């Protein structure tokens, strides 16, 4: 099997939740003894696709063509070039323009990507996942091997070098194939045609010095300086180092079962985590797993499954799930027997939510509205607000996040969260429970937000989490009684840990 085919096979089909889309991104492979395409780092024993064991570049025979970036007529290119062209265009959108990666890889996304075959789309996902996950180390390797810095406007040249180096360092693609395709791509665009020699020499040097580069990669910052400075201030240097190390590894695949976790874990040959989540090796075609068609489970990081559980016994009770899409938490609430109202303002995300619940054979009431325009007919017994946030706790699933966020975003989101939380409080019955959650590592979106709400709402009393109530969460319960997880924190003895999440809860006084 060719290197391109090997990389392409390491791709999962799109499935049912936002968490699952992140989990399904192809896992890049570091070259090394005994590694073959599709046999990713950090995976446990288990059935997976893409474990071909094949190496070496073999042309697939598929005819591909690429435009010269709007400069000249379309000319046929060698196999694999169209995929690299698409990856280059998407990388530029992410790192230059700050566009989120996800929408560019979905229907209606980047035109060059949409036109590719399913196999080439898988290859592009693999390249971009590795390029963004290891961006700091890759940029450092390129910078040290240039005779002079690139012009700050040389965006396409920078992207070509970055993607070529990505394949050499982190994907199971032969060096000569990665280098030749990068040089060819440079030569087909007049903006970079004169840099073919530079591309060739820099990438050849990176290939020669691969072992040295990978050995020092862990010491290179894996996120922008402003973000690392925040984490070191809030969590300390040691915790920050653990967070960055977790981001460098693609995460495992966690499932939330609809019922009987132990039986499902045995059926799937997965690990049963203390909270009832089932952890699998990432390399699975999710829709081919047992129980997918029958709706026995959904993809959801173990930490993302905690906030809904903090509500307690909700069977037969009215529960509002605010900002509900893509539906992982809605499914939890419905499976627990609640009468759920899922509130979501986005029409497209609401369609996805409904489709997910249909597969799971679960039901809910739906309100296509934002939190500020929603007008419930009656109050709720329980409310779960999983608020929009910077999502810095999910970088290991979304490696583009560090490069598309700005510090100003956190300020804007903090104000929105505060208003949403205050609005949600109006709809809770006396004696009812409110849970607020975010997938952020930032204190302003978590701990500080909870303190502000408590001080400004004297009709709500905090309900601190206690280890007696949730013994499995003892490492995640803060002194104030909040739930706080950070990437790099082991869970149930599994060193792969969980995403970064925050949750707090209150009871409305009578």
Coordinates of C-alpha atoms in Angstrom, one line a residue:
X1 CA 0.0 0.0 0.0
X2 CA 1.3 3.5 -0.8
X3 CA 2.1 6.0 1.8
X4 CA -0.7 8.2 0.6
X5 CA -3.1 5.3 0.9
X6 CA -1.9 4.4 4.3
X7 CA -2.4 8.0 5.5
X8 CA -5.8 8.2 3.9
X9 CA -7.1 5.1 5.6
X10 CA -6.4 6.6 9.0
X11 CA -9.7 8.5 8.9
X12 CA -13.0 8.0 10.6
X13 CA -16.4 8.8 9.1
X14 CA -18.3 11.9 10.4
X15 CA -20.5 11.0 13.3
X16 CA -22.9 12.3 15.9
X17 CA -21.5 15.0 18.2
X18 CA -19.1 17.8 18.2
X19 CA -16.9 15.9 20.6
X20 CA -17.0 12.9 18.2
X21 CA -15.9 15.0 15.2
X22 CA -12.9 16.1 17.2
X23 CA -12.2 12.5 18.3
X24 CA -12.5 11.3 14.7
X25 CA -9.7 13.4 13.3
X26 CA -6.9 11.3 11.8
X27 CA -4.1 10.6 14.1
X28 CA -0.7 11.5 12.6
X29 CA 2.2 9.0 12.8
X30 CA 5.7 9.8 13.9
X31 CA 8.2 7.9 11.8
X32 CA 10.1 5.4 13.9
X33 CA 11.1 1.8 14.2
X34 CA 8.1 -0.5 14.2
X35 CA 5.6 2.1 13.3
X36 CA 3.2 1.6 10.4
X37 CA 0.5 3.8 9.0
X38 CA -2.6 3.8 11.1
X39 CA -1.0 2.5 14.2
X40 CA -1.2 5.7 16.2
X41 CA 0.6 6.8 19.3
X42 CA -1.0 6.3 22.7
X43 CA -3.5 3.6 21.5
X44 CA -4.3 0.5 23.4
X45 CA -5.1 -2.9 22.0
X46 CA -8.2 -3.0 20.0
X47 CA -9.7 -3.3 16.6
X48 CA -8.8 -0.4 14.3
X49 CA -8.7 0.5 10.6
X50 CA -5.6 1.7 8.8
X51 CA -3.1 -0.8 10.3
X52 CA -1.7 -1.7 6.9
X53 CA 1.9 -2.0 7.8
X54 CA 2.7 -0.8 4.3
X55 CA 5.3 1.8 3.5
X56 CA 6.8 3.4 0.4
X57 CA 5.1 5.6 -2.1
X58 CA 3.2 3.9 -4.9
X59 CA 1.2 6.0 -7.4
X60 CA -2.5 5.3 -7.1
X61 CA -3.1 5.8 -10.8
X62 CA -5.9 8.3 -10.1
X63 CA -5.8 11.3 -12.4
X64 CA -5.7 14.6 -10.5
X65 CA -5.4 18.1 -11.7
X66 CA -4.7 21.4 -10.0
X67 CA -5.2 25.0 -11.0
X68 CA -2.2 27.4 -10.9
X69 CA -3.9 29.5 -8.2
X70 CA -5.9 31.3 -10.8
X71 CA -2.8 32.1 -12.8
X72 CA -2.9 30.3 -16.1
X73 CA -4.8 27.2 -17.3
X74 CA -5.4 24.1 -15.3
X75 CA -2.7 21.5 -15.7
X76 CA -2.6 17.9 -14.6
X77 CA -0.4 17.2 -11.6
X78 CA 1.2 14.2 -10.1
X79 CA -1.0 12.0 -7.8
X80 CA -1.3 13.5 -4.4
X81 CA -0.7 17.1 -5.5
X82 CA -4.4 18.1 -5.4
X83 CA -4.6 16.9 -1.8
X84 CA -1.5 19.0 -0.9
X85 CA -2.9 22.0 -2.7
X86 CA -6.1 21.7 -0.7
X87 CA -4.2 21.3 2.5
X88 CA -2.1 24.4 1.7
X89 CA -5.2 26.5 1.0
X90 CA -6.9 25.4 4.2
X91 CA -3.7 25.9 6.4
X92 CA -3.5 29.4 5.1
X93 CA -7.2 30.0 6.0
X94 CA -6.5 28.8 9.5
X95 CA -3.1 30.4 10.4
X96 CA -3.3 33.6 8.3
X97 CA -7.0 34.4 8.4
X98 CA -7.9 32.8 11.8
X99 CA -10.7 30.6 10.2
X100 CA -11.7 27.6 12.3
X101 CA -10.7 24.3 10.8
X102 CA -13.9 22.3 11.3
X103 CA -16.2 24.3 8.9
X104 CA -13.5 24.2 6.2
X105 CA -13.6 20.4 6.2
X106 CA -17.4 20.1 6.1
X107 CA -20.0 20.3 3.4
X108 CA -19.9 23.9 2.1
X109 CA -16.3 24.3 3.3
X110 CA -13.1 24.9 1.2
X111 CA -13.9 24.3 -2.5
X112 CA -10.6 22.5 -3.2
X113 CA -11.3 20.1 -0.4
X114 CA -14.9 19.4 -1.4
X115 CA -13.7 18.3 -4.9
X116 CA -11.4 15.6 -3.5
X117 CA -12.1 11.9 -3.3
X118 CA -12.9 10.5 0.1
X119 CA -9.4 9.0 0.3
X120 CA -7.7 12.3 -0.5
X121 CA -10.0 14.1 2.1
X122 CA -8.7 11.7 4.7
X123 CA -5.1 12.5 3.7
X124 CA -5.8 16.2 4.0
X125 CA -7.3 15.8 7.4
X126 CA -4.2 13.8 8.5
X127 CA -1.8 16.4 7.2
X128 CA -3.6 19.3 8.8
X129 CA -4.1 17.6 12.1
X130 CA -0.4 17.0 12.4
X131 CA 0.6 20.4 11.0
X132 CA -1.5 22.2 13.6
X133 CA -0.9 19.9 16.5
X134 CA 2.8 20.3 16.1
X135 CA 2.9 23.7 14.6
X136 CA 5.3 25.2 17.2
X137 CA 7.9 22.4 16.6
X138 CA 7.5 22.5 12.9
X139 CA 7.9 26.3 12.6
X140 CA 11.0 26.1 14.9
X141 CA 12.6 23.4 12.7
X142 CA 12.0 25.5 9.5
X143 CA 13.2 28.7 11.1
X144 CA 16.5 27.1 12.2
X145 CA 17.2 25.8 8.7
X146 CA 16.6 29.0 6.7
X147 CA 19.6 31.2 5.9
X148 CA 17.4 34.3 6.5
X149 CA 13.9 34.7 7.8
X150 CA 11.0 34.5 5.3
X151 CA 9.3 37.7 4.2
X152 CA 6.3 38.1 6.5
X153 CA 4.1 38.3 3.4
X154 CA 5.4 35.0 2.0
X155 CA 2.3 33.1 3.3
X156 CA 2.1 30.5 0.6
X157 CA 5.8 29.7 0.8
X158 CA 5.6 29.3 4.5
X159 CA 2.6 27.0 4.2
X160 CA 4.4 24.8 1.6
X161 CA 7.4 24.4 3.9
X162 CA 5.2 23.7 6.9
X163 CA 3.2 21.0 5.2
X164 CA 6.3 19.4 3.6
X165 CA 8.0 19.3 7.0
X166 CA 4.8 17.9 8.6
X167 CA 4.8 14.9 6.3
X168 CA 8.6 14.3 6.8
X169 CA 8.4 14.6 10.6
X170 CA 5.0 13.3 11.6
X171 CA 3.4 11.2 8.8
X172 CA 4.3 7.9 7.3
X173 CA 5.1 9.5 3.9
X174 CA 8.5 8.8 2.2
X175 CA 10.8 11.9 2.4
X176 CA 11.3 12.0 -1.4
X177 CA 7.5 12.1 -2.0
X178 CA 6.9 14.9 0.5
X179 CA 9.8 16.9 -0.9
X180 CA 9.0 16.4 -4.6
X181 CA 5.4 17.3 -4.1
X182 CA 6.3 20.4 -2.2
X183 CA 8.8 21.5 -4.8
X184 CA 6.2 20.8 -7.6
X185 CA 3.6 22.8 -5.8
X186 CA 6.0 25.7 -5.4
X187 CA 6.8 25.6 -9.1
X188 CA 3.2 25.7 -10.3
X189 CA 2.5 29.1 -8.7
X190 CA 4.3 32.1 -9.9
X191 CA 4.3 33.6 -6.4
X192 CA 6.6 30.7 -5.3
X193 CA 8.1 29.4 -8.6
X194 CA 11.5 31.0 -7.8
X195 CA 11.7 29.4 -4.4
X196 CA 11.8 25.8 -5.6
X197 CA 15.5 25.5 -4.7
X198 CA 14.8 26.9 -1.2
X199 CA 11.9 24.5 -0.6
X200 CA 14.0 21.6 -1.8
X201 CA 17.1 22.4 0.4
X202 CA 15.2 23.2 3.6
X203 CA 13.0 20.1 3.4
X204 CA 16.0 17.9 2.6
X205 CA 17.9 19.2 5.6
X206 CA 14.8 18.6 7.8
X207 CA 14.7 15.0 6.5
X208 CA 18.4 14.5 7.3
X209 CA 18.0 15.9 10.8
X210 CA 14.6 14.4 11.6
X211 CA 15.9 12.5 14.7
X212 CA 17.4 15.6 16.2
X213 CA 14.3 17.7 15.5
X214 CA 11.9 15.2 17.0
X215 CA 14.2 14.8 20.1
X216 CA 13.9 18.5 20.8
X217 CA 10.3 19.0 19.8
X218 CA 8.9 18.6 23.4
X219 CA 10.9 21.7 24.4
X220 CA 9.3 23.9 21.8
X221 CA 6.2 25.9 22.8
X222 CA 3.0 24.3 21.4
X223 CA 0.8 27.3 21.8
X224 CA 1.0 31.1 21.4
X225 CA 2.9 33.0 24.1
X226 CA -0.2 34.8 25.4
X227 CA -2.0 31.5 26.0
X228 CA 0.9 29.8 27.7
X229 CA 1.4 32.9 29.9
X230 CA -2.2 32.7 31.0
X231 CA -1.9 29.0 31.9
X232 CA 1.3 29.4 33.8
X233 CA -0.2 32.2 35.8
X234 CA -3.4 30.2 36.6
X235 CA -2.2 26.7 36.8
X236 CA 1.6 26.9 37.3
X237 CA 4.5 25.8 35.0
X238 CA 4.2 22.1 35.9
X239 CA 0.5 21.9 35.1
X240 CA 1.0 24.0 31.9
X241 CA 3.7 21.6 30.7
X242 CA 1.3 18.7 31.2
X243 CA -1.4 20.5 29.3
X244 CA 0.9 21.1 26.4
X245 CA 2.1 17.5 26.4
X246 CA -1.5 16.3 26.3
X247 CA -2.2 18.6 23.3
X248 CA 0.7 17.0 21.4
X249 CA -1.0 13.6 21.6
X250 CA -4.2 12.8 19.7
X251 CA -6.9 11.9 22.3
X252 CA -8.6 8.5 22.7
X253 CA -12.2 7.8 21.7
X254 CA -14.7 8.1 24.6
X255 CA -18.3 6.8 24.3
X256 CA -21.3 7.5 26.6
X257 CA -23.5 4.4 26.8
X258 CA -27.3 4.7 26.8
X259 CA -27.5 1.9 29.4
X260 CA -25.4 -0.9 31.0
X261 CA -21.8 0.5 30.6
X262 CA -20.2 -2.7 31.7
X263 CA -21.9 -4.8 29.1
X264 CA -21.1 -2.4 26.3
X265 CA -17.5 -2.0 27.4
X266 CA -17.1 -5.8 27.2
X267 CA -18.9 -5.9 23.8
X268 CA -16.6 -3.2 22.4
X269 CA -13.4 -4.5 24.1
X270 CA -13.1 -1.0 25.7
X271 CA -12.0 0.3 29.1
X272 CA -14.8 1.3 31.5
X273 CA -13.9 4.6 33.1
X274 CA -15.0 5.5 36.7
X275 CA -17.9 7.7 35.5
X276 CA -19.4 5.1 33.2
X277 CA -17.8 6.3 30.0
X278 CA -16.2 3.7 27.7
X279 CA -12.7 4.4 26.3
X280 CA -11.5 3.0 23.0
X281 CA -8.5 3.2 20.9
X282 CA -9.0 6.1 18.4
X283 CA -8.5 4.1 15.3
X284 CA -12.0 3.0 14.6
X285 CA -14.6 3.7 11.9
X286 CA -17.2 4.9 14.4
X287 CA -20.2 4.1 12.4
X288 CA -19.0 0.5 12.0
X289 CA -18.7 -0.1 15.8
X290 CA -21.2 -2.5 17.4
X291 CA -24.2 -0.6 18.7
X292 CA -23.9 2.4 16.4
X293 CA -26.9 1.6 14.2
X294 CA -29.0 0.5 17.2
X295 CA -28.2 3.8 19.0
X296 CA -26.6 2.2 22.1
X297 CA -24.0 5.0 22.6
X298 CA -22.7 8.3 21.4
X299 CA -19.2 9.8 21.2
X300 CA -18.5 12.2 24.1
X301 CA -15.3 12.9 26.0
X302 CA -15.5 11.6 29.6
X303 CA -15.2 15.1 31.0
X304 CA -17.9 16.4 28.8
X305 CA -20.2 13.7 30.3
X306 CA -19.8 15.0 33.8
X307 CA -21.9 18.2 33.9
X308 CA -25.2 16.5 33.1
X309 CA -24.6 14.0 35.9
X310 CA -24.3 16.8 38.5
X311 CA -28.0 17.5 38.2
X312 CA -28.8 14.3 40.1
X313 CA -32.0 12.3 39.7
X314 CA -33.9 13.9 36.8
X315 CA -36.3 11.1 35.8
X316 CA -39.7 12.5 34.9
X317 CA -38.6 16.1 35.5
X318 CA -38.6 19.0 33.2
X319 CA -35.0 19.9 32.2
X320 CA -33.7 22.7 29.9
X321 CA -30.6 22.0 27.9
X322 CA -29.4 25.4 26.7
X323 CA -27.0 25.8 23.8
X324 CA -27.8 22.1 23.2
X325 CA -26.2 21.2 19.9
X326 CA -24.7 18.9 18.9
X327 CA -26.6 16.9 21.4
X328 CA -24.3 14.8 23.6
X329 CA -25.7 16.3 26.8
X330 CA -29.3 16.3 25.5
X331 CA -28.9 12.6 24.9
X332 CA -27.6 12.1 28.5
X333 CA -30.6 13.9 29.9
X334 CA -33.2 12.1 27.7
X335 CA -31.6 8.7 28.5
X336 CA -31.9 9.5 32.2
X337 CA -35.7 9.8 31.8
X338 CA -36.0 13.6 31.8
X339 CA -38.5 15.6 29.8
X340 CA -35.9 17.6 27.9
X341 CA -36.3 20.9 26.1
X342 CA -33.3 21.4 23.9
X343 CA -32.6 25.1 23.1
X344 CA -30.4 25.9 20.2
X345 CA -30.2 29.0 18.0
X346 CA -28.4 27.6 15.0
X347 CA -30.7 25.9 12.4
X348 CA -28.0 23.7 11.0
X349 CA -26.8 22.6 14.4
X350 CA -30.4 21.9 15.5
X351 CA -30.8 19.6 12.5
X352 CA -27.7 17.8 13.5
X353 CA -29.0 17.5 17.1
X354 CA -32.3 16.1 15.9
X355 CA -30.5 13.6 13.7
X356 CA -28.3 12.4 16.6
X357 CA -31.3 11.8 18.8
X358 CA -33.1 10.0 16.1
X359 CA -30.2 7.6 15.7
X360 CA -30.2 7.1 19.5
X361 CA -33.9 6.6 19.6
X362 CA -34.3 9.3 22.2
X363 CA -36.8 12.1 22.3
X364 CA -36.8 15.8 23.4
X365 CA -38.7 19.0 22.8
X366 CA -36.9 21.4 20.6
X367 CA -36.7 25.2 20.6
X368 CA -34.8 26.9 17.8
X369 CA -33.9 30.1 19.7
X370 CA -31.1 31.8 21.5
X371 CA -31.1 32.0 25.3
X372 CA -32.3 35.7 25.2
X373 CA -35.3 35.1 22.9
X374 CA -36.4 31.8 24.3
X375 CA -39.7 32.0 26.2
X376 CA -40.6 28.8 28.0
X377 CA -44.3 28.1 28.7
X378 CA -43.4 27.1 32.3
X379 CA -40.4 27.0 34.6
X380 CA -38.0 24.0 34.8
X381 CA -37.0 21.7 37.6
X382 CA -33.4 21.6 36.3
X383 CA -31.4 23.7 33.9
X384 CA -28.0 22.8 32.2
X385 CA -26.2 25.7 30.5
X386 CA -23.1 24.5 28.6
X387 CA -22.2 28.0 27.5
X388 CA -20.3 29.2 24.4
X389 CA -16.7 29.6 25.4
X390 CA -13.1 29.8 24.1
X391 CA -13.0 25.9 24.2
X392 CA -9.3 25.9 25.2
X393 CA -10.0 22.7 27.2
X394 CA -10.5 20.8 23.9
X395 CA -7.4 21.8 22.0
X396 CA -6.2 18.2 21.9
X397 CA -9.3 17.5 19.8
X398 CA -9.2 20.8 17.9
X399 CA -5.5 21.6 17.3
X400 CA -6.4 24.7 15.3
X401 CA -7.8 26.4 18.3
X402 CA -4.6 28.0 19.7
X403 CA -3.9 29.6 16.3
X404 CA -7.4 30.9 15.7
X405 CA -8.2 32.4 19.1
X406 CA -7.4 35.8 20.5
X407 CA -7.2 37.0 24.1
X408 CA -10.0 39.5 23.3
X409 CA -12.3 36.6 22.6
X410 CA -12.2 35.5 26.2
X411 CA -13.3 39.0 27.4
X412 CA -16.2 39.0 24.9
X413 CA -17.3 35.4 25.8
X414 CA -17.1 36.1 29.5
X415 CA -19.6 38.9 29.2
X416 CA -21.9 36.7 27.1
X417 CA -21.7 33.8 29.6
X418 CA -22.6 36.1 32.5
X419 CA -25.7 37.4 30.7
X420 CA -26.7 33.8 29.7
X421 CA -26.3 32.6 33.2
X422 CA -28.4 35.4 34.6
X423 CA -31.1 34.8 32.0
X424 CA -31.2 31.0 32.6
X425 CA -31.7 31.6 36.4
X426 CA -35.1 33.2 35.6
X427 CA -36.6 30.0 34.3
X428 CA -35.8 27.7 37.3
X429 CA -38.4 26.6 39.8
X430 CA -37.8 27.2 43.5
X431 CA -35.8 24.2 44.8
X432 CA -34.6 23.6 41.3
X433 CA -30.9 23.0 40.3
X434 CA -28.9 25.0 37.8
X435 CA -25.6 23.7 36.4
X436 CA -23.2 25.9 34.4
X437 CA -20.4 24.4 32.4
X438 CA -17.7 25.4 29.9
X439 CA -15.0 23.5 28.1
X440 CA -12.5 26.2 28.8
X441 CA -9.2 26.3 30.8
X442 CA -9.7 30.0 31.5
X443 CA -10.7 31.1 35.0
X444 CA -12.8 34.0 33.7
X445 CA -15.0 31.5 31.9
X446 CA -15.2 29.1 34.9
X447 CA -14.3 29.8 38.5
X448 CA -14.6 33.6 38.3
X449 CA -17.9 33.3 36.5
X450 CA -19.3 31.1 39.2
X451 CA -18.2 33.5 42.0
X452 CA -19.8 36.5 40.1
X453 CA -23.1 34.6 39.8
X454 CA -23.2 33.6 43.5
X455 CA -22.5 37.1 44.7
X456 CA -25.2 38.7 42.4
X457 CA -27.9 36.1 42.9
X458 CA -28.8 35.8 46.6
X459 CA -31.8 33.5 45.8
X460 CA -29.3 30.8 44.7
X461 CA -27.2 28.8 47.0
X462 CA -24.1 27.0 45.8
X463 CA -24.2 23.2 45.8
X464 CA -20.5 22.2 46.2
X465 CA -19.4 18.9 44.8
X466 CA -18.3 16.5 47.5
X467 CA -16.2 13.4 47.0
X468 CA -18.8 11.4 49.1
X469 CA -21.3 12.1 46.4
X470 CA -19.0 11.6 43.4
X471 CA -16.1 9.5 44.7
X472 CA -14.9 8.9 41.1
X473 CA -14.3 12.7 40.8
X474 CA -12.1 13.2 43.8
X475 CA -9.2 14.5 41.8
X476 CA -11.4 16.9 40.0
X477 CA -13.4 18.5 42.9
X478 CA -11.9 21.9 43.9
X479 CA -11.8 23.2 47.4
X480 CA -14.7 25.5 46.4
X481 CA -16.8 22.5 45.3
X482 CA -16.4 23.1 41.6
X483 CA -15.7 20.4 39.0
X484 CA -12.4 21.2 37.2
X485 CA -10.5 19.0 34.8
X486 CA -7.3 19.8 32.9
X487 CA -5.7 17.9 30.0
X488 CA -2.9 15.8 31.4
X489 CA -4.8 14.8 34.5
X490 CA -5.2 11.0 34.6
X491 CA -8.7 9.6 35.1
X492 CA -9.3 6.2 36.5
X493 CA -5.6 5.3 36.1
X494 CA -5.7 6.2 32.4
X495 CA -2.8 8.6 31.7
X496 CA -4.5 9.9 28.5
X497 CA -6.7 11.9 30.7
X498 CA -9.7 14.0 29.7
X499 CA -10.5 17.3 28.1
X500 CA -10.4 20.5 30.2
X501 CA -13.9 21.3 31.7
X502 CA -15.4 23.4 34.4
X503 CA -18.8 23.0 36.1
X504 CA -20.6 24.6 39.0
X505 CA -24.1 24.1 40.4
X506 CA -26.6 26.0 42.5
X507 CA -30.1 25.4 44.0
X508 CA -32.8 28.0 43.9
X509 CA -34.1 28.9 47.3
X510 CA -37.8 28.6 48.1

